[in-house]
Short mmCIF file of C-alpha atoms and ligand atoms in Angstrom, two decimals:
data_model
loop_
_atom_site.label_atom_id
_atom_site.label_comp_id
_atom_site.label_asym_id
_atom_site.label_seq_id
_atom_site.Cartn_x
_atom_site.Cartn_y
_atom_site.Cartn_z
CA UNK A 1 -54.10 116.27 36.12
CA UNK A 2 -57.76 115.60 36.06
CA UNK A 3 -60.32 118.77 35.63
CA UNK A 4 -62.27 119.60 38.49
CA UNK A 5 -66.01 119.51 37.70
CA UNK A 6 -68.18 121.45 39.90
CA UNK A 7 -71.54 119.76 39.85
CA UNK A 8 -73.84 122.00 41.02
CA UNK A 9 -77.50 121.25 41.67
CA UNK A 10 -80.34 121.23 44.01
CA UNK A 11 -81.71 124.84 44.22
CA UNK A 12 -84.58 127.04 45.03
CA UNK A 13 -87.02 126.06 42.36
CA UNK A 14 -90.08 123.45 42.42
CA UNK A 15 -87.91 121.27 40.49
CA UNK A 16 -85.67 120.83 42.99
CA UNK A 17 -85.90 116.85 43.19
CA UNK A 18 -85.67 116.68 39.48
CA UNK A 19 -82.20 118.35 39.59
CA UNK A 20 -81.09 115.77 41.96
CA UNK A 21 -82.12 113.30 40.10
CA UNK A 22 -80.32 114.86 36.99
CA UNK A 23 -77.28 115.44 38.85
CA UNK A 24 -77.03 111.98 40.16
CA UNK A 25 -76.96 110.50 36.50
CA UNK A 26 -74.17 113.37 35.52
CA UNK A 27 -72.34 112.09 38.32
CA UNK A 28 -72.20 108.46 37.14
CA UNK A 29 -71.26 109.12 33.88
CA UNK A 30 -68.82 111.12 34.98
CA UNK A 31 -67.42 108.62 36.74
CA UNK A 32 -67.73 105.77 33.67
CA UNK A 33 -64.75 104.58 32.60
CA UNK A 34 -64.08 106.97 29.36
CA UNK A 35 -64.31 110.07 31.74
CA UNK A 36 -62.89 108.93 35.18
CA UNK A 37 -59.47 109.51 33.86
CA UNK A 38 -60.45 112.87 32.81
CA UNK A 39 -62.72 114.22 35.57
CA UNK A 40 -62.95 114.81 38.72
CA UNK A 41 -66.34 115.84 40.57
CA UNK A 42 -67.00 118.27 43.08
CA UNK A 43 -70.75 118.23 44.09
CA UNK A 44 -71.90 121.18 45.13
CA UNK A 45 -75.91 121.34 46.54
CA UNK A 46 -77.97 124.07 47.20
CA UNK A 47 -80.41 123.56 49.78
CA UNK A 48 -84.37 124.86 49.34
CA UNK A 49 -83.33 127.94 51.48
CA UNK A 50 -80.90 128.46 49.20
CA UNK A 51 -77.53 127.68 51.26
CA UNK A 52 -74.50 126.22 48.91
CA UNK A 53 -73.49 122.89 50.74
CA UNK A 54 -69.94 121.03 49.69
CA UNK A 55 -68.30 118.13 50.64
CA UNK A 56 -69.79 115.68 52.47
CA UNK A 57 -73.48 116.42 52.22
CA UNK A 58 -73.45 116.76 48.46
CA UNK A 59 -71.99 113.44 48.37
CA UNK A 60 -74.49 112.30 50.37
CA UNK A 61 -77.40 113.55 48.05
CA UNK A 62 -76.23 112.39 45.36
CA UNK A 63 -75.55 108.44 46.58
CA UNK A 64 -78.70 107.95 48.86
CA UNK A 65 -82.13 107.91 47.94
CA UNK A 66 -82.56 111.83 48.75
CA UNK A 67 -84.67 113.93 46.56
CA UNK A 68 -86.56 110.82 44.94
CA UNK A 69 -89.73 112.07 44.18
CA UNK A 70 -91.68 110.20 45.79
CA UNK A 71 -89.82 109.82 48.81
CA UNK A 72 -90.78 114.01 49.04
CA UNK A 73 -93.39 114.61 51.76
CA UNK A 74 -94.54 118.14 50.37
CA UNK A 75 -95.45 118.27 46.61
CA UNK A 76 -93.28 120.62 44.07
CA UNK A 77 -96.47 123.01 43.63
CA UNK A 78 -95.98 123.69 47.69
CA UNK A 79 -92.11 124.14 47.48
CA UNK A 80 -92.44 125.96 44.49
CA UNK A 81 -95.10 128.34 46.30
CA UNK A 82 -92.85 128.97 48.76
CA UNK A 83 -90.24 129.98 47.17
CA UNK A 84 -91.57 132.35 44.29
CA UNK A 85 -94.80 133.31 47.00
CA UNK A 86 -94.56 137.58 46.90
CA UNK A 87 -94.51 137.17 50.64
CA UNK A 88 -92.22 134.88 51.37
CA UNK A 89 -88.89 135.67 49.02
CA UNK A 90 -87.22 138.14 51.60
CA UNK A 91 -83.76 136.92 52.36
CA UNK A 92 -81.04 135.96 50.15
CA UNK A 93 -78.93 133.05 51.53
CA UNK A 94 -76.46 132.70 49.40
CA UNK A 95 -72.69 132.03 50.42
CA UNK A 96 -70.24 129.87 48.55
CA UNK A 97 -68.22 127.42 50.28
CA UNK A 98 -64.69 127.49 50.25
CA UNK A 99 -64.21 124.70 48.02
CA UNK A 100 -65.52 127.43 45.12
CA UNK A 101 -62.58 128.44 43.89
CA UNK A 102 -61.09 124.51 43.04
CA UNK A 103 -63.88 124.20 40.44
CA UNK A 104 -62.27 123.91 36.84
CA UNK A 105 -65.59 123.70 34.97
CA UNK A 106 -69.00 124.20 36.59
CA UNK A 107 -71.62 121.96 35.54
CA UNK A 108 -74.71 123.76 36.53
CA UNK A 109 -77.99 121.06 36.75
CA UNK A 110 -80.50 122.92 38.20
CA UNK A 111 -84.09 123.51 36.55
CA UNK A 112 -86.51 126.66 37.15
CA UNK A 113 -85.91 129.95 38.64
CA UNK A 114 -82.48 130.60 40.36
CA UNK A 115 -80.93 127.98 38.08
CA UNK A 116 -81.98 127.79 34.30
CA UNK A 117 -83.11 131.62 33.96
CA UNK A 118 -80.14 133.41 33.68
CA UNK A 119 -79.32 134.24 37.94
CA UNK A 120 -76.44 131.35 38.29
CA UNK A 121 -75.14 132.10 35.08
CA UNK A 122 -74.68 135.32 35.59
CA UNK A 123 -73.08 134.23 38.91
CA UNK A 124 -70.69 131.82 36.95
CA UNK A 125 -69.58 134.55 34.19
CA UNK A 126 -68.53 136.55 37.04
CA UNK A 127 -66.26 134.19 38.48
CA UNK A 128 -64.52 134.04 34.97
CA UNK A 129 -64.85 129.96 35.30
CA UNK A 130 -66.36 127.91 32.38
CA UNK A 131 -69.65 126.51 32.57
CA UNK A 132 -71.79 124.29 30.81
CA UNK A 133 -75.12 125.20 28.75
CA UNK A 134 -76.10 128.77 28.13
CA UNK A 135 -74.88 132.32 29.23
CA UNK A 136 -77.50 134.91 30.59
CA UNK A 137 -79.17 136.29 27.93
CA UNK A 138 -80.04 132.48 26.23
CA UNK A 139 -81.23 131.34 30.18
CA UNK A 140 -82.86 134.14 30.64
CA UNK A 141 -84.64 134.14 27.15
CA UNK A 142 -85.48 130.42 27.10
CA UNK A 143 -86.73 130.41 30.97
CA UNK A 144 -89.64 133.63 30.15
CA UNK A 145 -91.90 131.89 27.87
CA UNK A 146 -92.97 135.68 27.08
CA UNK A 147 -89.63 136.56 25.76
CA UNK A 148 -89.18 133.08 24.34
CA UNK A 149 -91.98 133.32 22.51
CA UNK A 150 -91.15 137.07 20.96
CA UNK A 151 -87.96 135.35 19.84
CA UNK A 152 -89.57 132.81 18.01
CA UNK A 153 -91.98 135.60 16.45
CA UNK A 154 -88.91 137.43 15.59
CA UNK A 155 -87.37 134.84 13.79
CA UNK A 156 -90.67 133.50 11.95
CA UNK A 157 -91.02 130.31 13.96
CA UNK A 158 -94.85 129.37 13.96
CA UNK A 159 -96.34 129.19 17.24
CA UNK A 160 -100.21 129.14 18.80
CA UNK A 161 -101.19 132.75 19.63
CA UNK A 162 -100.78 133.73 23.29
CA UNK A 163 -101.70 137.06 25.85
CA UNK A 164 -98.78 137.96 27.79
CA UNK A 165 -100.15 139.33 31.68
CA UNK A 166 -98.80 140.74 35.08
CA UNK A 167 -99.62 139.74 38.22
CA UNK A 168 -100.28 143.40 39.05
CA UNK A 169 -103.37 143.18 36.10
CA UNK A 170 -104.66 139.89 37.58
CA UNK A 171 -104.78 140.83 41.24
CA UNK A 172 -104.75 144.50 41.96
CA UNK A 173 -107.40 145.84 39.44
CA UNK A 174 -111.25 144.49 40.18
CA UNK A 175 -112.71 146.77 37.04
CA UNK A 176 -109.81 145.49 34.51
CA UNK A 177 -109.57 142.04 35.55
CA UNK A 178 -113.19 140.79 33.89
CA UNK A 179 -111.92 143.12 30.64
CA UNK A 180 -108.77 140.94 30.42
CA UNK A 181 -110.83 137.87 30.77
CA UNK A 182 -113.30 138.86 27.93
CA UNK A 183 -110.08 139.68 25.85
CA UNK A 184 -108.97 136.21 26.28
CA UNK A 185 -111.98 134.21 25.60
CA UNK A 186 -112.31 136.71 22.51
CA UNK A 187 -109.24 135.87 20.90
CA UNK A 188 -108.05 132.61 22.43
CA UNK A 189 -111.06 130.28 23.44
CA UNK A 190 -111.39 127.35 24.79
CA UNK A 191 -109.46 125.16 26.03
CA UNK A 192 -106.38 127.42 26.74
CA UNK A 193 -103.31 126.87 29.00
CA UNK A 194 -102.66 129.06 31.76
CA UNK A 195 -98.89 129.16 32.75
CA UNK A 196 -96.71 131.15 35.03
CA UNK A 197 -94.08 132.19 32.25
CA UNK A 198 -91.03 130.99 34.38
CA UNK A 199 -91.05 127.93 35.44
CA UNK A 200 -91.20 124.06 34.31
CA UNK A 201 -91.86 120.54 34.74
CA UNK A 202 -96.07 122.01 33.68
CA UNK A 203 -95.65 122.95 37.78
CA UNK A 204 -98.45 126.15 37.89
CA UNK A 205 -99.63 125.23 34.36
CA UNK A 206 -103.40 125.00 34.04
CA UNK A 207 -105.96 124.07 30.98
CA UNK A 208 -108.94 125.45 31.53
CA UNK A 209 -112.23 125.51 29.74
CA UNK A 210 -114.65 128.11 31.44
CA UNK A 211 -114.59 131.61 32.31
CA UNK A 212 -114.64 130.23 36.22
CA UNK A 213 -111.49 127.79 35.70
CA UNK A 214 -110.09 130.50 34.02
CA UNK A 215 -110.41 133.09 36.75
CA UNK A 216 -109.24 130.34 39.26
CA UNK A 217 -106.30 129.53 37.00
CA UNK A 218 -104.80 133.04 36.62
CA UNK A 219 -105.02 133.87 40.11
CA UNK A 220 -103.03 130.57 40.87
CA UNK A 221 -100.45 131.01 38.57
CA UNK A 222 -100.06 134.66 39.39
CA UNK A 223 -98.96 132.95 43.06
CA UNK A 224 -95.75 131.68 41.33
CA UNK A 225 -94.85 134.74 38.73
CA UNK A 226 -94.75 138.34 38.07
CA UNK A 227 -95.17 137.26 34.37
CA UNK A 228 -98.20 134.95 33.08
CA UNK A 229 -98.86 134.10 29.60
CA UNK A 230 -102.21 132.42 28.29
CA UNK A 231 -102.36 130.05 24.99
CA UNK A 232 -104.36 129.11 22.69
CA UNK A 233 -105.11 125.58 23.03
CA UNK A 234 -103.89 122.76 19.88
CA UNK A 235 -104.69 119.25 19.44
CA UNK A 236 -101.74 117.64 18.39
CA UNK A 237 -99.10 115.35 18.68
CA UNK A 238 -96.00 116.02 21.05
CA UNK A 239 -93.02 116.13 19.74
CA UNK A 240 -89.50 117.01 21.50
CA UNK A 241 -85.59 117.83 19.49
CA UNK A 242 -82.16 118.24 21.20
CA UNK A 243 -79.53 120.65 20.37
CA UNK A 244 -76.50 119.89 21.20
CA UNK A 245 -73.09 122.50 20.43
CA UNK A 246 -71.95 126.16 20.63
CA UNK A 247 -71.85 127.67 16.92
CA UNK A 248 -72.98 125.84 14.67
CA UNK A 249 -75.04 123.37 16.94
CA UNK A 250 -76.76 119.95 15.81
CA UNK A 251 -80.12 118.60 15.83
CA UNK A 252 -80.67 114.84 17.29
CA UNK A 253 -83.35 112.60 15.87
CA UNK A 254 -86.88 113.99 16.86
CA UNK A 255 -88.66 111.88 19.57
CA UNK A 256 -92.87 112.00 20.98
CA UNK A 257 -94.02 111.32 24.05
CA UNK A 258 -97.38 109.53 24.22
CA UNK A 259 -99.42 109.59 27.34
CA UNK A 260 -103.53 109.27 28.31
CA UNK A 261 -103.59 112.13 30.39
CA UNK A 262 -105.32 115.42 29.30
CA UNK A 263 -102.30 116.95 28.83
CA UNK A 264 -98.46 116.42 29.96
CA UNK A 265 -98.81 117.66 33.44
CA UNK A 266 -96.05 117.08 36.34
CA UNK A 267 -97.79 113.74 37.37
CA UNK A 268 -97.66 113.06 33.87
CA UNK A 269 -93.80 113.61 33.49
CA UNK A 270 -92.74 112.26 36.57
CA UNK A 271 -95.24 109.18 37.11
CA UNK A 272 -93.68 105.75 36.35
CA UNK A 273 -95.45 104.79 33.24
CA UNK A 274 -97.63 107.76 32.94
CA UNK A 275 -95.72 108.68 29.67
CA UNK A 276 -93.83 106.97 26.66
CA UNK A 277 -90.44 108.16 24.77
CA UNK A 278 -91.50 107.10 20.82
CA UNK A 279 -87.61 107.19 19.90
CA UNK A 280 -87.69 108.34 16.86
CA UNK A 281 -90.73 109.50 16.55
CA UNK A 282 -93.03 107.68 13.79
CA UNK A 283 -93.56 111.12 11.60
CA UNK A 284 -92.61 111.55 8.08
CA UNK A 285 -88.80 112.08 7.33
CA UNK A 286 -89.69 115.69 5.99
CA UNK A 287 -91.47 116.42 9.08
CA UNK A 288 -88.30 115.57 11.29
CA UNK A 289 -86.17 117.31 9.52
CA UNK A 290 -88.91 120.58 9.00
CA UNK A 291 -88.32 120.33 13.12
CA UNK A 292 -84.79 119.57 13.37
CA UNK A 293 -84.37 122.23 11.04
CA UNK A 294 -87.17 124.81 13.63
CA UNK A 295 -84.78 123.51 16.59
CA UNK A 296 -81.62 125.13 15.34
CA UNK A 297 -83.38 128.20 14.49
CA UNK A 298 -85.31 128.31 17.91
CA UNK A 299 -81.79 127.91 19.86
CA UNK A 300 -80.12 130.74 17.63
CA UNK A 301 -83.14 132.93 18.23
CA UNK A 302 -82.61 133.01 21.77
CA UNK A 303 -79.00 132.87 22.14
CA UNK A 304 -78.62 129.21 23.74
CA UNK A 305 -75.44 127.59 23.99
CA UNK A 306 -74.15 124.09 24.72
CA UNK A 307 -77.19 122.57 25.18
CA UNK A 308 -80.95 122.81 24.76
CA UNK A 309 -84.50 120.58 24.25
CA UNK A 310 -87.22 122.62 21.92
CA UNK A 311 -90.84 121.18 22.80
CA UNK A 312 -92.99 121.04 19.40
CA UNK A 313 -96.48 120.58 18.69
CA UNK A 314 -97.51 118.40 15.35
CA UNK A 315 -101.10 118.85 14.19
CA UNK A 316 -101.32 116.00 11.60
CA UNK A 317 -104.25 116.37 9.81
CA UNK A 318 -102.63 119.47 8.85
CA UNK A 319 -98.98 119.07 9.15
CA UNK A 320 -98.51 121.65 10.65
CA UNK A 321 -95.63 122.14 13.26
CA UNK A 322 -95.60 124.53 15.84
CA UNK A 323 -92.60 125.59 18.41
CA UNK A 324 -94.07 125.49 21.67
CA UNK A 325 -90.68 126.46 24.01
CA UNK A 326 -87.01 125.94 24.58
CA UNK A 327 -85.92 124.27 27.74
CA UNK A 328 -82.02 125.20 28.20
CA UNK A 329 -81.07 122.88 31.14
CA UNK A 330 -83.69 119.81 30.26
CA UNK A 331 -84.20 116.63 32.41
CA UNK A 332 -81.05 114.64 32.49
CA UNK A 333 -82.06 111.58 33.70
CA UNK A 334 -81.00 108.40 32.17
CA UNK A 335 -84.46 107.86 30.90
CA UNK A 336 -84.94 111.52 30.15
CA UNK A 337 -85.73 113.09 26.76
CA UNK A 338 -82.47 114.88 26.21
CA UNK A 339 -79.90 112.11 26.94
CA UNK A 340 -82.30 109.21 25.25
CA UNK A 341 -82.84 111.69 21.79
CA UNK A 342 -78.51 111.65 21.85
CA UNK A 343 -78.37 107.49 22.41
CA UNK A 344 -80.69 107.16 19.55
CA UNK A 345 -78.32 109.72 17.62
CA UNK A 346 -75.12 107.90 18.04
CA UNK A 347 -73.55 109.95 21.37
CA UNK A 348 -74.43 107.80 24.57
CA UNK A 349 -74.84 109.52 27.56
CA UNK A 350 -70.89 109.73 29.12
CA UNK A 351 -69.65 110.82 25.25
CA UNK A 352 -72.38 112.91 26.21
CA UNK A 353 -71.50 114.68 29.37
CA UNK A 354 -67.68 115.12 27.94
CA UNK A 355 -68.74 116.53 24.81
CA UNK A 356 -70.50 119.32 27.20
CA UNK A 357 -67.87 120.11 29.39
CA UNK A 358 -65.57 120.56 26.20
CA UNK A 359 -68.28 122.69 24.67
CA UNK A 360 -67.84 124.76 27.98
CA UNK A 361 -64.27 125.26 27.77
CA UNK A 362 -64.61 126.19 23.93
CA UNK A 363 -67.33 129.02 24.70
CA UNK A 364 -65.23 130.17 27.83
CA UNK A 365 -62.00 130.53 25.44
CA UNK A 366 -63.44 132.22 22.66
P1 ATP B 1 -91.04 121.49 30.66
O1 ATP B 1 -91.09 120.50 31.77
O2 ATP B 1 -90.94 120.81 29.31
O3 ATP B 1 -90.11 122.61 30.86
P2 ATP B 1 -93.12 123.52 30.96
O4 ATP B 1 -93.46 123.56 32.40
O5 ATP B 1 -92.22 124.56 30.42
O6 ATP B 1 -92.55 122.08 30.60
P3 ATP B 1 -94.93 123.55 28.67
O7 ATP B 1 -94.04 122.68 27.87
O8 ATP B 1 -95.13 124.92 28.19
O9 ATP B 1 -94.51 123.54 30.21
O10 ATP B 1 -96.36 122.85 28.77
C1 ATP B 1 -96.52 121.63 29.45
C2 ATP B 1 -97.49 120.73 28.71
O11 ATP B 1 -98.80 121.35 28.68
C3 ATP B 1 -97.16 120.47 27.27
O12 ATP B 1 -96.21 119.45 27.13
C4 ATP B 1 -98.54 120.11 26.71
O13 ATP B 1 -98.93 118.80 27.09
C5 ATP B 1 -99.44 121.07 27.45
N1 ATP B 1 -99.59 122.33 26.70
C6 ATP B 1 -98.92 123.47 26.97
N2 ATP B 1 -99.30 124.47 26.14
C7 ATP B 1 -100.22 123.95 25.33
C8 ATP B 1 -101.00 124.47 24.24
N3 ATP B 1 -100.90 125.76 23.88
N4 ATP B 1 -101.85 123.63 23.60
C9 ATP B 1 -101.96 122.32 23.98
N5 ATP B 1 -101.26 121.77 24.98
C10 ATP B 1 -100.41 122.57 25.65
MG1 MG B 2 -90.25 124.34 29.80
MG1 MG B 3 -88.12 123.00 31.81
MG1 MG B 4 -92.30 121.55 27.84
#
């Protein structure tokens, strides 16, 4: 009998449409013709309150055009607000439909808080049902780009230097707020990158390049976390790696994006044309495999599993290559990073989706 694959996406984070999106792809391949014998979905969508929706709705979702982004009437910086907003996050909403407990394999595509951090996953491992991509620790670890980036430190990946903050430092202290603002333009400069540490698609992320954009930067991404970190800015070239296994996991080929933007913000990402795939990327050999090579290590360091996209920086006037984060539940998209890096590496993107359901069931038995 087939295996019952419980799609699940949606969910309370800004990247809500994106996981629709994602999930929509993951549902066609699931239903090509090397995997329809095998697999049988059962969608599963969380609304923005948070509700767990099967059946027909899901269904719905997933065939119309629903959650395209531009069909959205409120931006993901709004939705995002209101869901991580201090003020607003009062009631928890979840309840599982009955259809729960005919899920064979969970297939969790959700991005952000709620879904790639750890919370679901710790949901899933309590049901005692596989799942695909990473447990708790590795979501949790690769979703705080605070702890991510101790990781790295820990296992001597190199990385731009960074000031980890509260919210609590940013807003409730008038005399140490300016102090922490000296601090930073003292050992960070200008430009640097303001970003709420849990959260994606750049939503919250700000470069600034004054002590005023600065200020206005870290009280807006202390809106949508507890946790902030601040970076030093680089100049360089971006380049992206998949990992794809349990242990030991594989590298793909290494693949840039190229865009004219000032940096790869969510307009950037999500814009038609905004941004390029370079597939592979045009970098020397021993510079691809220098990051295929920083990939595996940066997935080890924080305990990913199944799955996993590591964001690098390449300076090339110096060659240097620096880890800039993990994503462990990346875009899935047919045109996104993750699935395009695996074409280009020989697995096309149904080969793809089996291999990491099987990778599920492996990690689940072991
Ligand atoms: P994702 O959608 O990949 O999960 P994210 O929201 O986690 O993204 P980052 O990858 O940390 O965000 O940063 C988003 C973009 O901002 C980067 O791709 C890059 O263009 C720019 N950026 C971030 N940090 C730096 C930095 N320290 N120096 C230069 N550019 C940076
Ligand atoms: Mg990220
Ligand atoms: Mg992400
Ligand atoms: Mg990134």
């Amino acid at each position: 009998s087939k295996l019952r694959v419980g799609l699940l996406f949606g969910g309370r984070s800004g990247e809500h449409e994106v996981s629709i999106s994602s999930a929509r792809a993951i549902a066609l391949a699931l239903s090509a013709e090397q995997n329809a014998s095998k697999y049988e979905i059962l969608p599963f969508y969380i609304q923005k309150d948070g509700r767990w929706l099967a059946g027909e709705v899901p269904q719905q979702v997933l065939g119309s055009g629903i959650g395209h982004l531009e069909s959205q009437n409120s931006t993901p910086e709004e939705q995002n607000h209101l869901v991580s907003n201090p003020q607003t996050q009062t009631i928890n909403r979840w309840q599982s439909p009955s259809q729960v407990a005919e899920v064979d394999v969970w297939f969790p595509i959700l991005h952000g808080p709620n879904g790639e951090d750890g919370t679901i996953q710790g949901l899933l491992t309590l049901m005692q049902v596989p799942f695909v991509g990473s447990g708790v620790l590795g979501s949790a670890m690769g979703m705080d780009k605070i702890a991510m980036k101790m990781a790295f430190e820990q296992a001597g990946l190199p990385q731009v230097k960074y000031k980890a903050l509260t919210r609590a430092q940013i807003w409730s202290n008038p005399c140490v707020f300016p102090k922490l603002c000296d601090e930073i333009e003292e050992t960070l400069g200008y430009p640097c990158f303001v970003k709420p540490a849990n959260l994606g698609s750049s939503v919250g992320i700000a470069k600034v390049r004054s002590r005023q954009e600065l200020e206005a930067a870290l009280d807006n991404a202390a809106g949508y976390d507890r946790r902030i970190i601040v970076e030093a800015g680089v100049v360089a070239r971006e380049v992206e790696c998949a990992v794809l296994g349990n242990e030991p996991a594989q590298a793909s080929v290494v693949g840039e994006i190229t865009f004219d933007s000032d940096f790869y913000d969510y307009e950037t990402k999500y814009t038609e044309g905004k941004a390029d795939l370079v597939i592979p990327a045009a970098i020397p050999d021993a510079v691809s495999r220098q990051i295929q090579d920083m990939a595996l290590q940066a997935f080890a360091a924080v305990d990913a599993a199944g799955l996993a996209r590591v964001d690098f920086f390449y300076v090339e006037a110096t060659g240097e290559i620096l880890i800039n984060e993990i994503n462990t539940l990346p875009g899935f998209t047919a045109t996104s990073m993750y699935p395009q890096l695996w074409a280009h590496s020989g697995i096309s993107f149904p080969e793809l989706v089996d291999r990491l359901i099987q990778l599920a069931l492996e990690r689940h038995s072991q």
